[in-house]
Tab-separated table of C-alpha atoms in Angstrom:
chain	number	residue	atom	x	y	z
A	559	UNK	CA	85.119	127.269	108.264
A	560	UNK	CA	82.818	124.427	107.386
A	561	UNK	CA	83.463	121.671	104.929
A	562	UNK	CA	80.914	119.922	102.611
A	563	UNK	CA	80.826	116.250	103.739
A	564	UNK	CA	80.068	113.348	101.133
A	565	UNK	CA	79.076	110.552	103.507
A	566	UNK	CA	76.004	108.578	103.553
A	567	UNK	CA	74.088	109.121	106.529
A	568	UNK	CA	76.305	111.819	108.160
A	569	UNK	CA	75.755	115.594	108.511
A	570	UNK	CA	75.904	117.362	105.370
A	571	UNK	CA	78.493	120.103	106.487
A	572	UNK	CA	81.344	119.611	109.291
A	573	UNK	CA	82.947	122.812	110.974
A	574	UNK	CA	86.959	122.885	110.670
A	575	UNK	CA	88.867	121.296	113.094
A	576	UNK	CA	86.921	117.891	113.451
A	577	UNK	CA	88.232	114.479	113.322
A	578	UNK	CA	86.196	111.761	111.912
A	579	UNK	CA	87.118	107.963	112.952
A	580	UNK	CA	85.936	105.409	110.068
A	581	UNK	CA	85.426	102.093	112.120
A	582	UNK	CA	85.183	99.138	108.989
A	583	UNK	CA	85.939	95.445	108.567
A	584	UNK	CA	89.181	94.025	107.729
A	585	UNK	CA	87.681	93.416	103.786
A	586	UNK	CA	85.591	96.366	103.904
A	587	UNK	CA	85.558	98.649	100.834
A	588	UNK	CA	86.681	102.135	102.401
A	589	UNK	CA	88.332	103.302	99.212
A	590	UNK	CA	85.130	104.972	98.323
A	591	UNK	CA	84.361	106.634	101.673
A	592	UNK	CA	87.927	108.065	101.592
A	593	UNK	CA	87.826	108.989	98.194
A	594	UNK	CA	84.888	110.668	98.713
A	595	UNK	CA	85.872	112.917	101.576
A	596	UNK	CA	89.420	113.847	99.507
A	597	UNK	CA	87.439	115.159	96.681
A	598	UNK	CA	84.845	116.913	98.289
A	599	UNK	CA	84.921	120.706	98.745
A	600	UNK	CA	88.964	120.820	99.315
A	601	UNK	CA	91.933	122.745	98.245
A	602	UNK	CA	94.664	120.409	98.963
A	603	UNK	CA	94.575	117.109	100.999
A	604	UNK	CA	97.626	114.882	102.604
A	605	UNK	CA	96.846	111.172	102.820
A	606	UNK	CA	99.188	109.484	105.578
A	607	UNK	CA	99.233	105.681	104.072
A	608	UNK	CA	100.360	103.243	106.487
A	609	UNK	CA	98.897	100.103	104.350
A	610	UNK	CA	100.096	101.059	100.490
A	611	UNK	CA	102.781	102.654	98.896
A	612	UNK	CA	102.144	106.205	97.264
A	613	UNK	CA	102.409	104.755	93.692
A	614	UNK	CA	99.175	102.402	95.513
A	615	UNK	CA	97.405	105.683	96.365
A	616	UNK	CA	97.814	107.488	93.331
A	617	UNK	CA	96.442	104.447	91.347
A	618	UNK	CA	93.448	104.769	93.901
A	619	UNK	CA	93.178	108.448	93.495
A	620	UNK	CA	93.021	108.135	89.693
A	621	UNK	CA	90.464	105.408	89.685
A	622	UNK	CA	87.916	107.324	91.787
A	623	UNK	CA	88.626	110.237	90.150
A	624	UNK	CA	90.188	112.589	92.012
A	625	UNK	CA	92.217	115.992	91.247
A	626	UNK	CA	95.553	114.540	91.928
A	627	UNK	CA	96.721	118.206	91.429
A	628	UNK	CA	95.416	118.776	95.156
A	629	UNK	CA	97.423	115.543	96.830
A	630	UNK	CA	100.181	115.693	98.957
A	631	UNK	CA	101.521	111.416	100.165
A	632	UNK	CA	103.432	110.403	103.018
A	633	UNK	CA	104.550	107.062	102.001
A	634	UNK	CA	105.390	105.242	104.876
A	635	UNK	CA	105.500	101.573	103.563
A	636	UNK	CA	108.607	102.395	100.691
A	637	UNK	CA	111.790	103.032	102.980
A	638	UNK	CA	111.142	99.949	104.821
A	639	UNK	CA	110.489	97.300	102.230
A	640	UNK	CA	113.544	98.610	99.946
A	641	UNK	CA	111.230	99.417	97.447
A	642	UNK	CA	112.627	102.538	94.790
A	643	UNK	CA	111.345	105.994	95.699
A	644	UNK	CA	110.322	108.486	92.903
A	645	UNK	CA	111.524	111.768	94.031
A	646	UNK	CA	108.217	113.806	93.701
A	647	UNK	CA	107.128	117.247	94.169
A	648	UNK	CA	103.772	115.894	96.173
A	649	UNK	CA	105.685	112.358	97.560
A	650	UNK	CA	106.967	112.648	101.265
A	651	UNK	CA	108.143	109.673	102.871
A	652	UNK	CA	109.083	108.447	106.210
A	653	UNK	CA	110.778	105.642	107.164
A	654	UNK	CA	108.370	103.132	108.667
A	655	UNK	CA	104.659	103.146	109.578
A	656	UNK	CA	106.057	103.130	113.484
A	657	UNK	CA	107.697	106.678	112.764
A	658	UNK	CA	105.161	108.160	114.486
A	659	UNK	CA	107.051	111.592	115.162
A	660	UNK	CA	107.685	111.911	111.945
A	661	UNK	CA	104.322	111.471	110.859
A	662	UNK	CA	103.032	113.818	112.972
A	663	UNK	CA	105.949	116.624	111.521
A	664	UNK	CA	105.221	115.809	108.389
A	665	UNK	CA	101.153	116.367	109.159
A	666	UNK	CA	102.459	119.581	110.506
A	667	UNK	CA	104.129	120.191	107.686
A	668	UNK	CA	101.687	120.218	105.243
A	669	UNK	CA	98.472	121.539	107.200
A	670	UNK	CA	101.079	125.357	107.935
A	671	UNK	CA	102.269	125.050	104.389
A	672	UNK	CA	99.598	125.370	102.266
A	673	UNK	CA	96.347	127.518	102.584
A	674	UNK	CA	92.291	126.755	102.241
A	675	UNK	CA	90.156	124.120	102.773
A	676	UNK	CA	92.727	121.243	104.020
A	677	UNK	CA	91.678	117.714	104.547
A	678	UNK	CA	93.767	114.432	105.539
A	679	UNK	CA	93.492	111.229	105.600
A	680	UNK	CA	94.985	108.620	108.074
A	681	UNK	CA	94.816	104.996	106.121
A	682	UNK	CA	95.026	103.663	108.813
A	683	UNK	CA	95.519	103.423	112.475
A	684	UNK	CA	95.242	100.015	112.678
A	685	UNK	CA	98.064	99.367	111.111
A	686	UNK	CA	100.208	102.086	112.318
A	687	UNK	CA	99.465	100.088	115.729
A	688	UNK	CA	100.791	96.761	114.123
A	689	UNK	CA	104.083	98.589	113.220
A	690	UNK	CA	104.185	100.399	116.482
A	691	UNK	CA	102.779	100.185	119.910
A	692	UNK	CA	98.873	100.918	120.558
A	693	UNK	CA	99.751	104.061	123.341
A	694	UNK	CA	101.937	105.686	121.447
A	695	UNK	CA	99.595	105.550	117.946
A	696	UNK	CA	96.878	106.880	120.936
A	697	UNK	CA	99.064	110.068	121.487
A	698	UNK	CA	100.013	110.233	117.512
A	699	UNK	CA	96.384	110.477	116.719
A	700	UNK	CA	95.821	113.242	119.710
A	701	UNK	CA	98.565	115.243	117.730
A	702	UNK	CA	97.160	114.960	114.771
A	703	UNK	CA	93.586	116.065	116.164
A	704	UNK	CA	95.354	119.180	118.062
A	705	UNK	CA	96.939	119.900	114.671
A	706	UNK	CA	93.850	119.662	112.215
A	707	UNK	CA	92.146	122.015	115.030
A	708	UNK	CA	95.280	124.451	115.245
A	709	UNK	CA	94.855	124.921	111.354
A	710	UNK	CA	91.048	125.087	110.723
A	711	UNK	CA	91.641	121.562	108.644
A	712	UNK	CA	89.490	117.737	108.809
A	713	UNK	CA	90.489	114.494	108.796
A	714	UNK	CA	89.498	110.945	108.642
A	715	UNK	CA	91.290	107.886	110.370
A	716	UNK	CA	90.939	104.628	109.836
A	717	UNK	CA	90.495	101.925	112.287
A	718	UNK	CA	89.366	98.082	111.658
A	719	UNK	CA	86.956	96.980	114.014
A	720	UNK	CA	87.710	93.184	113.554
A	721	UNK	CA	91.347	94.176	114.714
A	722	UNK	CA	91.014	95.318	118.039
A	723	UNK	CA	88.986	94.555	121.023
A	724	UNK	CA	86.259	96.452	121.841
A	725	UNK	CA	87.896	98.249	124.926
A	726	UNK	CA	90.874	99.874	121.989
A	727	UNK	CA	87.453	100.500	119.640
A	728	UNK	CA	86.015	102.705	122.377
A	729	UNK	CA	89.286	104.087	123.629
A	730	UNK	CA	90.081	105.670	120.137
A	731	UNK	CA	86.080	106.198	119.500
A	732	UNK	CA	86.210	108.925	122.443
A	733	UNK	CA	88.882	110.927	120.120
A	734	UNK	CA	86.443	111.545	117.632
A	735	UNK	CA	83.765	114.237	117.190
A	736	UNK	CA	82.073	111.789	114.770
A	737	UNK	CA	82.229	108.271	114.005
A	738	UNK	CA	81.447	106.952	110.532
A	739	UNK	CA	80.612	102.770	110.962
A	740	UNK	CA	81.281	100.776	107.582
A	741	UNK	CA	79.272	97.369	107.854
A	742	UNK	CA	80.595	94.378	105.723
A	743	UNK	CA	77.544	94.536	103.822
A	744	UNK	CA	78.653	98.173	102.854
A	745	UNK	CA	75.671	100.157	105.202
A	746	UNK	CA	77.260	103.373	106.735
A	747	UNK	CA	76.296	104.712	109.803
A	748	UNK	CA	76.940	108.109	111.838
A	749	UNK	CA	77.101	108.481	115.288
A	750	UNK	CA	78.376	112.114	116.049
């Protein structure tokens, strides 16, 4: 299966089963770039947020416009910081952004559940590795590549490059059948 991509300066189509890694500054403005790949020639989508609460993600959803009909959240900010949980239909949660195993269940989850073009979103690996430790986010994001590949599905993680040292950069770089390079001054690159 291949899936339309809607990112400057990358290939125009993606076969199923490839991971993207998004490489931007701490202040850089990924929103769009994410939003852009949610939207874009997809059936249903799971976005994995590690930096914002769900009600954070729909609010970004409905400002770039996307069918929020098609989402499926893993909150994993809510449990931990007390906050209230809505019981939603589309609203998973987990308890902390180091619950790496259940991340990855949950992932699995959604990509055997539901049917089509499936896309997800990993906002973000850097701070999964805050919350948890860096080798254990490595083998998290190798499960989460086998499973996108198992179901025919695509996904883009997030890293910030002024985070981590250049070794981690390339470590998590060699993952990735593509890399998509936000600058600060908002120039995307593609190296695939």
């Amino acid at each position: 299966m291949e899936y339309r991509l809607a990112i400057e300066n990358a290939p125009s189509t993606i076969p199923g089963g490839t991971g993207l890694l998004l490489l931007h500054p701490s202040i850089g403005e990924t929103d769009r770039i994410d939003t852009d790949f949610l939207k874009t020639d997809t059936d249903r989508f799971l976005v994995i947020s590690t930096r914002t609460t769900a009600r954070e993600v729909e609010q970004k959803l409905e400002h770039y416009d996307v069918d929020e009909s098609r989402a499926v959240l893993l909150d994993t900010l809510s449990v931990e910081r007390g906050y209230s949980r809505r019981k939603q239909e589309n609203v998973h949660y987990v308890s902390a952004p180091d619950d790496v195993d259940a991340i990855v269940d949950k992932t699995r989850e959604f990509l055997e559940s539901h049917d089509g073009k499936l896309r997800i979103s990993v906002d973000s690996l850097t701070e999964m590795a805050y919350y948890a430790d860096e080798d254990r986010v490595y083998e998290a994001t190798e499960e989460l590549l086998s499973l996108l590949e198992a179901n025919d599905a695509v996904g883009l993680f997030h890293l910030s490059k002024e985070v981590h040292d250049e070794a981690t950069l390339d470590r998590f770089r060699a993952l990735f059948d593509g890399v998509v390079d936000l600058d600060v001054d908002g120039t995307v690159t593609y190296e695939g």
